[in-house]
Amino acid sequence: EQTMIKIDAARENYRPAGLRSAVLFFVLNDLVAIDPMYQFALDAYVQLYSQSIDKSAIKIAVSIDERIDDLNQFHALAVYRYGCRALFEKHKLLLSLHLCT
């Protein structure tokens, strides 16, 4: 019972990181409106997010808020790099704008 409460509390702490990652996925997904060639798979995105979790854990965070901020920043950069590999040069600035807003 007490373990379940601890798990629920830990999960709720990471909800903002999950929300941000969902927004970033839909930013990538909406690029198909610009060009039908810009299609990104959910499986590949989940793998990218898992890599972001692993690689951002290298930096030791003092608090949970700092950890979430580090994860969000690292993943946003990873999404930008991942998306830019598939975009034409003229659309990279548009991706940057959508990621920042």
PDB file of N, CA and C in Angstrom:
ATOM      1  N   GLU A   1       0.823  -1.205   0.000  1.00  0.00           N
ATOM      2  CA  GLU A   1       0.000   0.000   0.000  1.00  0.00           C
ATOM      3  C   GLU A   1       0.863   1.263   0.000  1.00  0.00           C
ATOM      4  N   GLN A   2       1.849   1.281   0.879  1.00  0.00           N
ATOM      5  CA  GLN A   2       2.715   2.451   0.973  1.00  0.00           C
ATOM      6  C   GLN A   2       3.619   2.558  -0.262  1.00  0.00           C
ATOM      7  N   THR A   3       4.006   1.422  -0.801  1.00  0.00           N
ATOM      8  CA  THR A   3       4.812   1.422  -2.027  1.00  0.00           C
ATOM      9  C   THR A   3       4.018   2.014  -3.183  1.00  0.00           C
ATOM     10  N   MET A   4       2.750   1.693  -3.248  1.00  0.00           N
ATOM     11  CA  MET A   4       1.880   2.227  -4.293  1.00  0.00           C
ATOM     12  C   MET A   4       1.769   3.748  -4.199  1.00  0.00           C
ATOM     13  N   ILE A   5       1.718   4.268  -2.999  1.00  0.00           N
ATOM     14  CA  ILE A   5       1.644   5.716  -2.794  1.00  0.00           C
ATOM     15  C   ILE A   5       2.943   6.378  -3.260  1.00  0.00           C
ATOM     16  N   LYS A   6       4.096   5.770  -2.970  1.00  0.00           N
ATOM     17  CA  LYS A   6       5.378   6.311  -3.403  1.00  0.00           C
ATOM     18  C   LYS A   6       5.500   6.299  -4.931  1.00  0.00           C
ATOM     19  N   ILE A   7       5.040   5.231  -5.545  1.00  0.00           N
ATOM     20  CA  ILE A   7       5.085   5.124  -7.008  1.00  0.00           C
ATOM     21  C   ILE A   7       4.195   6.187  -7.646  1.00  0.00           C
ATOM     22  N   ASP A   8       3.000   6.370  -7.097  1.00  0.00           N
ATOM     23  CA  ASP A   8       2.087   7.392  -7.619  1.00  0.00           C
ATOM     24  C   ASP A   8       2.676   8.792  -7.485  1.00  0.00           C
ATOM     25  N   ALA A   9       3.310   9.070  -6.362  1.00  0.00           N
ATOM     26  CA  ALA A   9       3.916  10.391  -6.147  1.00  0.00           C
ATOM     27  C   ALA A   9       5.071  10.622  -7.119  1.00  0.00           C
ATOM     28  N   ALA A  10       5.897   9.603  -7.339  1.00  0.00           N
ATOM     29  CA  ALA A  10       7.015   9.735  -8.279  1.00  0.00           C
ATOM     30  C   ALA A  10       6.505   9.936  -9.699  1.00  0.00           C
ATOM     31  N   ARG A  11       5.457   9.222 -10.058  1.00  0.00           N
ATOM     32  CA  ARG A  11       4.876   9.358 -11.401  1.00  0.00           C
ATOM     33  C   ARG A  11       4.319  10.762 -11.602  1.00  0.00           C
ATOM     34  N   GLU A  12       3.656  11.296 -10.619  1.00  0.00           N
ATOM     35  CA  GLU A  12       3.091  12.647 -10.734  1.00  0.00           C
ATOM     36  C   GLU A  12       4.179  13.712 -10.870  1.00  0.00           C
ATOM     37  N   ASN A  13       5.333  13.472 -10.269  1.00  0.00           N
ATOM     38  CA  ASN A  13       6.437  14.430 -10.387  1.00  0.00           C
ATOM     39  C   ASN A  13       6.916  14.562 -11.826  1.00  0.00           C
ATOM     40  N   TYR A  14       6.849  13.482 -12.592  1.00  0.00           N
ATOM     41  CA  TYR A  14       7.342  13.478 -13.971  1.00  0.00           C
ATOM     42  C   TYR A  14       6.266  13.800 -15.001  1.00  0.00           C
ATOM     43  N   ARG A  15       5.080  14.112 -14.571  1.00  0.00           N
ATOM     44  CA  ARG A  15       3.999  14.435 -15.500  1.00  0.00           C
ATOM     45  C   ARG A  15       4.334  15.633 -16.411  1.00  0.00           C
ATOM     46  N   PRO A  16       4.965  16.714 -15.902  1.00  0.00           N
ATOM     47  CA  PRO A  16       5.317  17.828 -16.800  1.00  0.00           C
ATOM     48  C   PRO A  16       6.285  17.408 -17.915  1.00  0.00           C
ATOM     49  N   ALA A  17       7.201  16.504 -17.616  1.00  0.00           N
ATOM     50  CA  ALA A  17       8.127  16.021 -18.650  1.00  0.00           C
ATOM     51  C   ALA A  17       7.366  15.211 -19.694  1.00  0.00           C
ATOM     52  N   GLY A  18       6.408  14.427 -19.270  1.00  0.00           N
ATOM     53  CA  GLY A  18       5.586  13.666 -20.215  1.00  0.00           C
ATOM     54  C   GLY A  18       4.738  14.567 -21.086  1.00  0.00           C
ATOM     55  N   LEU A  19       4.206  15.616 -20.497  1.00  0.00           N
ATOM     56  CA  LEU A  19       3.397  16.570 -21.256  1.00  0.00           C
ATOM     57  C   LEU A  19       4.236  17.269 -22.311  1.00  0.00           C
ATOM     58  N   ARG A  20       5.437  17.708 -21.923  1.00  0.00           N
ATOM     59  CA  ARG A  20       6.327  18.387 -22.868  1.00  0.00           C
ATOM     60  C   ARG A  20       6.737  17.451 -24.008  1.00  0.00           C
ATOM     61  N   SER A  21       7.022  16.200 -23.690  1.00  0.00           N
ATOM     62  CA  SER A  21       7.417  15.259 -24.737  1.00  0.00           C
ATOM     63  C   SER A  21       6.259  14.967 -25.688  1.00  0.00           C
ATOM     64  N   ALA A  22       5.041  14.938 -25.175  1.00  0.00           N
ATOM     65  CA  ALA A  22       3.877  14.744 -26.042  1.00  0.00           C
ATOM     66  C   ALA A  22       3.704  15.926 -26.989  1.00  0.00           C
ATOM     67  N   VAL A  23       3.893  17.132 -26.475  1.00  0.00           N
ATOM     68  CA  VAL A  23       3.803  18.334 -27.319  1.00  0.00           C
ATOM     69  C   VAL A  23       4.854  18.285 -28.421  1.00  0.00           C
ATOM     70  N   LEU A  24       6.085  17.880 -28.068  1.00  0.00           N
ATOM     71  CA  LEU A  24       7.152  17.804 -29.059  1.00  0.00           C
ATOM     72  C   LEU A  24       6.850  16.768 -30.139  1.00  0.00           C
ATOM     73  N   PHE A  25       6.240  15.662 -29.747  1.00  0.00           N
ATOM     74  CA  PHE A  25       5.872  14.664 -30.758  1.00  0.00           C
ATOM     75  C   PHE A  25       4.851  15.243 -31.732  1.00  0.00           C
ATOM     76  N   PHE A  26       3.866  15.947 -31.220  1.00  0.00           N
ATOM     77  CA  PHE A  26       2.838  16.488 -32.108  1.00  0.00           C
ATOM     78  C   PHE A  26       3.369  17.636 -32.959  1.00  0.00           C
ATOM     79  N   VAL A  27       4.408  18.321 -32.489  1.00  0.00           N
ATOM     80  CA  VAL A  27       5.076  19.309 -33.341  1.00  0.00           C
ATOM     81  C   VAL A  27       5.671  18.591 -34.554  1.00  0.00           C
ATOM     82  N   LEU A  28       6.374  17.490 -34.305  1.00  0.00           N
ATOM     83  CA  LEU A  28       6.924  16.714 -35.417  1.00  0.00           C
ATOM     84  C   LEU A  28       5.817  16.157 -36.306  1.00  0.00           C
ATOM     85  N   ASN A  29       4.780  15.677 -35.690  1.00  0.00           N
ATOM     86  CA  ASN A  29       3.675  15.071 -36.430  1.00  0.00           C
ATOM     87  C   ASN A  29       2.956  16.096 -37.308  1.00  0.00           C
ATOM     88  N   ASP A  30       2.881  17.350 -36.873  1.00  0.00           N
ATOM     89  CA  ASP A  30       2.193  18.385 -37.640  1.00  0.00           C
ATOM     90  C   ASP A  30       2.990  18.853 -38.853  1.00  0.00           C
ATOM     91  N   LEU A  31       4.250  18.468 -38.949  1.00  0.00           N
ATOM     92  CA  LEU A  31       5.050  18.859 -40.103  1.00  0.00           C
ATOM     93  C   LEU A  31       4.535  18.231 -41.402  1.00  0.00           C
ATOM     94  N   VAL A  32       3.721  17.209 -41.288  1.00  0.00           N
ATOM     95  CA  VAL A  32       3.155  16.579 -42.482  1.00  0.00           C
ATOM     96  C   VAL A  32       2.238  17.549 -43.231  1.00  0.00           C
ATOM     97  N   ALA A  33       1.737  18.572 -42.551  1.00  0.00           N
ATOM     98  CA  ALA A  33       0.899  19.577 -43.217  1.00  0.00           C
ATOM     99  C   ALA A  33       1.733  20.443 -44.166  1.00  0.00           C
ATOM    100  N   ILE A  34       3.021  20.561 -43.899  1.00  0.00           N
ATOM    101  CA  ILE A  34       3.909  21.337 -44.752  1.00  0.00           C
ATOM    102  C   ILE A  34       4.300  20.540 -45.990  1.00  0.00           C
ATOM    103  N   ASP A  35       4.676  19.296 -45.746  1.00  0.00           N
ATOM    104  CA  ASP A  35       5.089  18.412 -46.832  1.00  0.00           C
ATOM    105  C   ASP A  35       4.710  16.983 -46.429  1.00  0.00           C
ATOM    106  N   PRO A  36       4.001  16.259 -47.286  1.00  0.00           N
ATOM    107  CA  PRO A  36       3.589  14.894 -46.930  1.00  0.00           C
ATOM    108  C   PRO A  36       4.759  13.942 -46.677  1.00  0.00           C
ATOM    109  N   MET A  37       5.942  14.337 -47.112  1.00  0.00           N
ATOM    110  CA  MET A  37       7.123  13.513 -46.901  1.00  0.00           C
ATOM    111  C   MET A  37       7.558  13.520 -45.434  1.00  0.00           C
ATOM    112  N   TYR A  38       7.166  14.537 -44.683  1.00  0.00           N
ATOM    113  CA  TYR A  38       7.590  14.668 -43.291  1.00  0.00           C
ATOM    114  C   TYR A  38       6.674  13.849 -42.384  1.00  0.00           C
ATOM    115  N   GLN A  39       6.956  12.572 -42.301  1.00  0.00           N
ATOM    116  CA  GLN A  39       6.192  11.698 -41.421  1.00  0.00           C
ATOM    117  C   GLN A  39       7.156  11.030 -40.451  1.00  0.00           C
ATOM    118  N   PHE A  40       6.810  11.067 -39.183  1.00  0.00           N
ATOM    119  CA  PHE A  40       7.663  10.523 -38.141  1.00  0.00           C
ATOM    120  C   PHE A  40       6.882   9.441 -37.391  1.00  0.00           C
ATOM    121  N   ALA A  41       7.524   8.319 -37.144  1.00  0.00           N
ATOM    122  CA  ALA A  41       6.882   7.179 -36.487  1.00  0.00           C
ATOM    123  C   ALA A  41       6.909   7.341 -34.969  1.00  0.00           C
ATOM    124  N   LEU A  42       5.834   6.920 -34.339  1.00  0.00           N
ATOM    125  CA  LEU A  42       5.754   6.968 -32.873  1.00  0.00           C
ATOM    126  C   LEU A  42       6.799   6.051 -32.242  1.00  0.00           C
ATOM    127  N   ASP A  43       7.027   4.881 -32.828  1.00  0.00           N
ATOM    128  CA  ASP A  43       8.030   3.953 -32.282  1.00  0.00           C
ATOM    129  C   ASP A  43       9.418   4.583 -32.257  1.00  0.00           C
ATOM    130  N   ALA A  44       9.769   5.267 -33.327  1.00  0.00           N
ATOM    131  CA  ALA A  44      11.075   5.931 -33.383  1.00  0.00           C
ATOM    132  C   ALA A  44      11.145   7.057 -32.358  1.00  0.00           C
ATOM    133  N   TYR A  45      10.026   7.757 -32.158  1.00  0.00           N
ATOM    134  CA  TYR A  45      10.000   8.841 -31.185  1.00  0.00           C
ATOM    135  C   TYR A  45      10.146   8.299 -29.755  1.00  0.00           C
ATOM    136  N   VAL A  46       9.500   7.199 -29.463  1.00  0.00           N
ATOM    137  CA  VAL A  46       9.621   6.590 -28.133  1.00  0.00           C
ATOM    138  C   VAL A  46      11.064   6.172 -27.875  1.00  0.00           C
ATOM    139  N   GLN A  47      11.712   5.637 -28.884  1.00  0.00           N
ATOM    140  CA  GLN A  47      13.114   5.265 -28.750  1.00  0.00           C
ATOM    141  C   GLN A  47      13.985   6.507 -28.523  1.00  0.00           C
ATOM    142  N   LEU A  48      13.695   7.583 -29.236  1.00  0.00           N
ATOM    143  CA  LEU A  48      14.421   8.838 -29.047  1.00  0.00           C
ATOM    144  C   LEU A  48      14.229   9.357 -27.623  1.00  0.00           C
ATOM    145  N   TYR A  49      13.011   9.264 -27.104  1.00  0.00           N
ATOM    146  CA  TYR A  49      12.744   9.731 -25.739  1.00  0.00           C
ATOM    147  C   TYR A  49      13.481   8.871 -24.714  1.00  0.00           C
ATOM    148  N   SER A  50      13.514   7.582 -24.933  1.00  0.00           N
ATOM    149  CA  SER A  50      14.259   6.696 -24.027  1.00  0.00           C
ATOM    150  C   SER A  50      15.747   7.038 -24.026  1.00  0.00           C
ATOM    151  N   GLN A  51      16.292   7.336 -25.195  1.00  0.00           N
ATOM    152  CA  GLN A  51      17.694   7.749 -25.270  1.00  0.00           C
ATOM    153  C   GLN A  51      17.906   9.071 -24.543  1.00  0.00           C
ATOM    154  N   SER A  52      16.949   9.974 -24.663  1.00  0.00           N
ATOM    155  CA  SER A  52      17.060  11.257 -23.968  1.00  0.00           C
ATOM    156  C   SER A  52      17.065  11.067 -22.456  1.00  0.00           C
ATOM    157  N   ILE A  53      16.244  10.163 -21.976  1.00  0.00           N
ATOM    158  CA  ILE A  53      16.207   9.873 -20.537  1.00  0.00           C
ATOM    159  C   ILE A  53      17.562   9.340 -20.081  1.00  0.00           C
ATOM    160  N   ASP A  54      18.102   8.391 -20.834  1.00  0.00           N
ATOM    161  CA  ASP A  54      19.384   7.789 -20.461  1.00  0.00           C
ATOM    162  C   ASP A  54      20.528   8.797 -20.512  1.00  0.00           C
ATOM    163  N   LYS A  55      20.589   9.565 -21.591  1.00  0.00           N
ATOM    164  CA  LYS A  55      21.715  10.488 -21.762  1.00  0.00           C
ATOM    165  C   LYS A  55      21.624  11.710 -20.853  1.00  0.00           C
ATOM    166  N   SER A  56      20.417  12.133 -20.518  1.00  0.00           N
ATOM    167  CA  SER A  56      20.290  13.289 -19.631  1.00  0.00           C
ATOM    168  C   SER A  56      20.541  12.917 -18.172  1.00  0.00           C
ATOM    169  N   ALA A  57      20.543  11.639 -17.860  1.00  0.00           N
ATOM    170  CA  ALA A  57      20.782  11.196 -16.481  1.00  0.00           C
ATOM    171  C   ALA A  57      22.249  11.320 -16.090  1.00  0.00           C
ATOM    172  N   ILE A  58      23.118  11.601 -17.061  1.00  0.00           N
ATOM    173  CA  ILE A  58      24.546  11.748 -16.769  1.00  0.00           C
ATOM    174  C   ILE A  58      24.775  12.931 -15.831  1.00  0.00           C
ATOM    175  N   LYS A  59      24.032  14.003 -16.075  1.00  0.00           N
ATOM    176  CA  LYS A  59      24.138  15.177 -15.198  1.00  0.00           C
ATOM    177  C   LYS A  59      23.336  14.910 -13.925  1.00  0.00           C
ATOM    178  N   ILE A  60      23.974  15.056 -12.791  1.00  0.00           N
ATOM    179  CA  ILE A  60      23.326  14.801 -11.505  1.00  0.00           C
ATOM    180  C   ILE A  60      22.465  16.003 -11.131  1.00  0.00           C
ATOM    181  N   ALA A  61      21.176  15.763 -10.942  1.00  0.00           N
ATOM    182  CA  ALA A  61      20.245  16.827 -10.559  1.00  0.00           C
ATOM    183  C   ALA A  61      20.065  16.838  -9.047  1.00  0.00           C
ATOM    184  N   VAL A  62      19.965  18.040  -8.498  1.00  0.00           N
ATOM    185  CA  VAL A  62      19.799  18.195  -7.056  1.00  0.00           C
ATOM    186  C   VAL A  62      18.348  17.960  -6.653  1.00  0.00           C
ATOM    187  N   SER A  63      17.426  18.467  -7.465  1.00  0.00           N
ATOM    188  CA  SER A  63      16.006  18.331  -7.133  1.00  0.00           C
ATOM    189  C   SER A  63      15.260  17.721  -8.318  1.00  0.00           C
ATOM    190  N   ILE A  64      14.035  17.336  -8.075  1.00  0.00           N
ATOM    191  CA  ILE A  64      13.208  16.746  -9.135  1.00  0.00           C
ATOM    192  C   ILE A  64      12.889  17.787 -10.200  1.00  0.00           C
ATOM    193  N   ASP A  65      12.698  19.049  -9.787  1.00  0.00           N
ATOM    194  CA  ASP A  65      12.428  20.103 -10.770  1.00  0.00           C
ATOM    195  C   ASP A  65      13.617  20.324 -11.689  1.00  0.00           C
ATOM    196  N   GLU A  66      14.811  20.267 -11.127  1.00  0.00           N
ATOM    197  CA  GLU A  66      16.018  20.410 -11.937  1.00  0.00           C
ATOM    198  C   GLU A  66      16.160  19.224 -12.898  1.00  0.00           C
ATOM    199  N   ARG A  67      15.832  18.028 -12.428  1.00  0.00           N
ATOM    200  CA  ARG A  67      15.900  16.827 -13.275  1.00  0.00           C
ATOM    201  C   ARG A  67      14.925  16.945 -14.445  1.00  0.00           C
ATOM    202  N   ILE A  68      13.720  17.388 -14.175  1.00  0.00           N
ATOM    203  CA  ILE A  68      12.717  17.542 -15.229  1.00  0.00           C
ATOM    204  C   ILE A  68      13.151  18.606 -16.226  1.00  0.00           C
ATOM    205  N   ASP A  69      13.711  19.704 -15.729  1.00  0.00           N
ATOM    206  CA  ASP A  69      14.189  20.757 -16.613  1.00  0.00           C
ATOM    207  C   ASP A  69      15.332  20.258 -17.505  1.00  0.00           C
ATOM    208  N   ASP A  70      16.265  19.516 -16.915  1.00  0.00           N
ATOM    209  CA  ASP A  70      17.360  18.941 -17.698  1.00  0.00           C
ATOM    210  C   ASP A  70      16.837  17.980 -18.766  1.00  0.00           C
ATOM    211  N   LEU A  71      15.901  17.145 -18.378  1.00  0.00           N
ATOM    212  CA  LEU A  71      15.321  16.184 -19.320  1.00  0.00           C
ATOM    213  C   LEU A  71      14.601  16.905 -20.455  1.00  0.00           C
ATOM    214  N   ASN A  72      13.813  17.917 -20.125  1.00  0.00           N
ATOM    215  CA  ASN A  72      13.088  18.663 -21.164  1.00  0.00           C
ATOM    216  C   ASN A  72      14.039  19.364 -22.124  1.00  0.00           C
ATOM    217  N   GLN A  73      15.082  19.978 -21.593  1.00  0.00           N
ATOM    218  CA  GLN A  73      16.043  20.672 -22.448  1.00  0.00           C
ATOM    219  C   GLN A  73      16.801  19.696 -23.345  1.00  0.00           C
ATOM    220  N   PHE A  74      17.241  18.600 -22.774  1.00  0.00           N
ATOM    221  CA  PHE A  74      17.982  17.613 -23.548  1.00  0.00           C
ATOM    222  C   PHE A  74      17.100  17.009 -24.636  1.00  0.00           C
ATOM    223  N   HIS A  75      15.861  16.707 -24.293  1.00  0.00           N
ATOM    224  CA  HIS A  75      14.971  16.081 -25.267  1.00  0.00           C
ATOM    225  C   HIS A  75      14.573  17.065 -26.369  1.00  0.00           C
ATOM    226  N   ALA A  76      14.376  18.315 -26.039  1.00  0.00           N
ATOM    227  CA  ALA A  76      14.049  19.302 -27.072  1.00  0.00           C
ATOM    228  C   ALA A  76      15.182  19.401 -28.095  1.00  0.00           C
ATOM    229  N   LEU A  77      16.409  19.386 -27.628  1.00  0.00           N
ATOM    230  CA  LEU A  77      17.551  19.419 -28.537  1.00  0.00           C
ATOM    231  C   LEU A  77      17.616  18.136 -29.368  1.00  0.00           C
ATOM    232  N   ALA A  78      17.345  17.009 -28.743  1.00  0.00           N
ATOM    233  CA  ALA A  78      17.353  15.734 -29.465  1.00  0.00           C
ATOM    234  C   ALA A  78      16.272  15.708 -30.544  1.00  0.00           C
ATOM    235  N   VAL A  79      15.101  16.238 -30.232  1.00  0.00           N
ATOM    236  CA  VAL A  79      14.012  16.292 -31.216  1.00  0.00           C
ATOM    237  C   VAL A  79      14.383  17.222 -32.361  1.00  0.00           C
ATOM    238  N   TYR A  80      15.003  18.349 -32.038  1.00  0.00           N
ATOM    239  CA  TYR A  80      15.422  19.277 -33.087  1.00  0.00           C
ATOM    240  C   TYR A  80      16.427  18.599 -34.028  1.00  0.00           C
ATOM    241  N   ARG A  81      17.415  17.958 -33.466  1.00  0.00           N
ATOM    242  CA  ARG A  81      18.419  17.280 -34.293  1.00  0.00           C
ATOM    243  C   ARG A  81      17.792  16.162 -35.114  1.00  0.00           C
ATOM    244  N   TYR A  82      16.914  15.403 -34.490  1.00  0.00           N
ATOM    245  CA  TYR A  82      16.241  14.301 -35.167  1.00  0.00           C
ATOM    246  C   TYR A  82      15.365  14.826 -36.305  1.00  0.00           C
ATOM    247  N   GLY A  83      14.631  15.882 -36.044  1.00  0.00           N
ATOM    248  CA  GLY A  83      13.762  16.449 -37.067  1.00  0.00           C
ATOM    249  C   GLY A  83      14.532  17.092 -38.199  1.00  0.00           C
ATOM    250  N   CYS A  84      15.620  17.760 -37.876  1.00  0.00           N
ATOM    251  CA  CYS A  84      16.404  18.453 -38.908  1.00  0.00           C
ATOM    252  C   CYS A  84      17.047  17.495 -39.899  1.00  0.00           C
ATOM    253  N   ARG A  85      17.278  16.276 -39.491  1.00  0.00           N
ATOM    254  CA  ARG A  85      17.847  15.305 -40.428  1.00  0.00           C
ATOM    255  C   ARG A  85      16.900  15.008 -41.578  1.00  0.00           C
ATOM    256  N   ALA A  86      15.614  15.186 -41.363  1.00  0.00           N
ATOM    257  CA  ALA A  86      14.633  14.824 -42.378  1.00  0.00           C
ATOM    258  C   ALA A  86      14.051  16.027 -43.111  1.00  0.00           C
ATOM    259  N   LEU A  87      14.356  17.237 -42.661  1.00  0.00           N
ATOM    260  CA  LEU A  87      13.725  18.424 -43.234  1.00  0.00           C
ATOM    261  C   LEU A  87      14.574  19.075 -44.313  1.00  0.00           C
ATOM    262  N   PHE A  88      13.892  19.720 -45.237  1.00  0.00           N
ATOM    263  CA  PHE A  88      14.583  20.592 -46.173  1.00  0.00           C
ATOM    264  C   PHE A  88      15.092  21.803 -45.401  1.00  0.00           C
ATOM    265  N   GLU A  89      16.131  22.406 -45.906  1.00  0.00           N
ATOM    266  CA  GLU A  89      16.761  23.548 -45.223  1.00  0.00           C
ATOM    267  C   GLU A  89      15.768  24.670 -44.953  1.00  0.00           C
ATOM    268  N   LYS A  90      14.865  24.911 -45.892  1.00  0.00           N
ATOM    269  CA  LYS A  90      13.919  26.016 -45.744  1.00  0.00           C
ATOM    270  C   LYS A  90      12.885  25.786 -44.646  1.00  0.00           C
ATOM    271  N   HIS A  91      12.739  24.558 -44.166  1.00  0.00           N
ATOM    272  CA  HIS A  91      11.754  24.268 -43.135  1.00  0.00           C
ATOM    273  C   HIS A  91      12.357  24.123 -41.738  1.00  0.00           C
ATOM    274  N   LYS A  92      13.651  24.169 -41.630  1.00  0.00           N
ATOM    275  CA  LYS A  92      14.306  24.013 -40.310  1.00  0.00           C
ATOM    276  C   LYS A  92      14.000  25.169 -39.368  1.00  0.00           C
ATOM    277  N   LEU A  93      13.926  26.373 -39.908  1.00  0.00           N
ATOM    278  CA  LEU A  93      13.596  27.527 -39.078  1.00  0.00           C
ATOM    279  C   LEU A  93      12.169  27.405 -38.531  1.00  0.00           C
ATOM    280  N   LEU A  94      11.284  26.882 -39.344  1.00  0.00           N
ATOM    281  CA  LEU A  94       9.900  26.682 -38.907  1.00  0.00           C
ATOM    282  C   LEU A  94       9.842  25.660 -37.766  1.00  0.00           C
ATOM    283  N   LEU A  95      10.612  24.595 -37.878  1.00  0.00           N
ATOM    284  CA  LEU A  95      10.680  23.611 -36.798  1.00  0.00           C
ATOM    285  C   LEU A  95      11.202  24.268 -35.517  1.00  0.00           C
ATOM    286  N   SER A  96      12.238  25.087 -35.637  1.00  0.00           N
ATOM    287  CA  SER A  96      12.784  25.788 -34.469  1.00  0.00           C
ATOM    288  C   SER A  96      11.728  26.654 -33.797  1.00  0.00           C
ATOM    289  N   LEU A  97      10.964  27.359 -34.595  1.00  0.00           N
ATOM    290  CA  LEU A  97       9.906  28.215 -34.055  1.00  0.00           C
ATOM    291  C   LEU A  97       8.861  27.393 -33.303  1.00  0.00           C
ATOM    292  N   HIS A  98       8.449  26.301 -33.885  1.00  0.00           N
ATOM    293  CA  HIS A  98       7.425  25.468 -33.234  1.00  0.00           C
ATOM    294  C   HIS A  98       7.949  24.818 -31.952  1.00  0.00           C
ATOM    295  N   LEU A  99       9.215  24.459 -31.929  1.00  0.00           N
ATOM    296  CA  LEU A  99       9.772  23.846 -30.731  1.00  0.00           C
ATOM    297  C   LEU A  99       9.898  24.846 -29.589  1.00  0.00           C
ATOM    298  N   CYS A 100      10.122  26.096 -29.918  1.00  0.00           N
ATOM    299  CA  CYS A 100      10.310  27.125 -28.882  1.00  0.00           C
ATOM    300  C   CYS A 100       9.001  27.690 -28.342  1.00  0.00           C
ATOM    301  N   THR A 101       7.917  27.530 -29.077  1.00  0.00           N
ATOM    302  CA  THR A 101       6.651  28.103 -28.614  1.00  0.00           C
ATOM    303  C   THR A 101       5.734  27.074 -28.050  1.00  0.00           C
TER     304      THR A 101
END
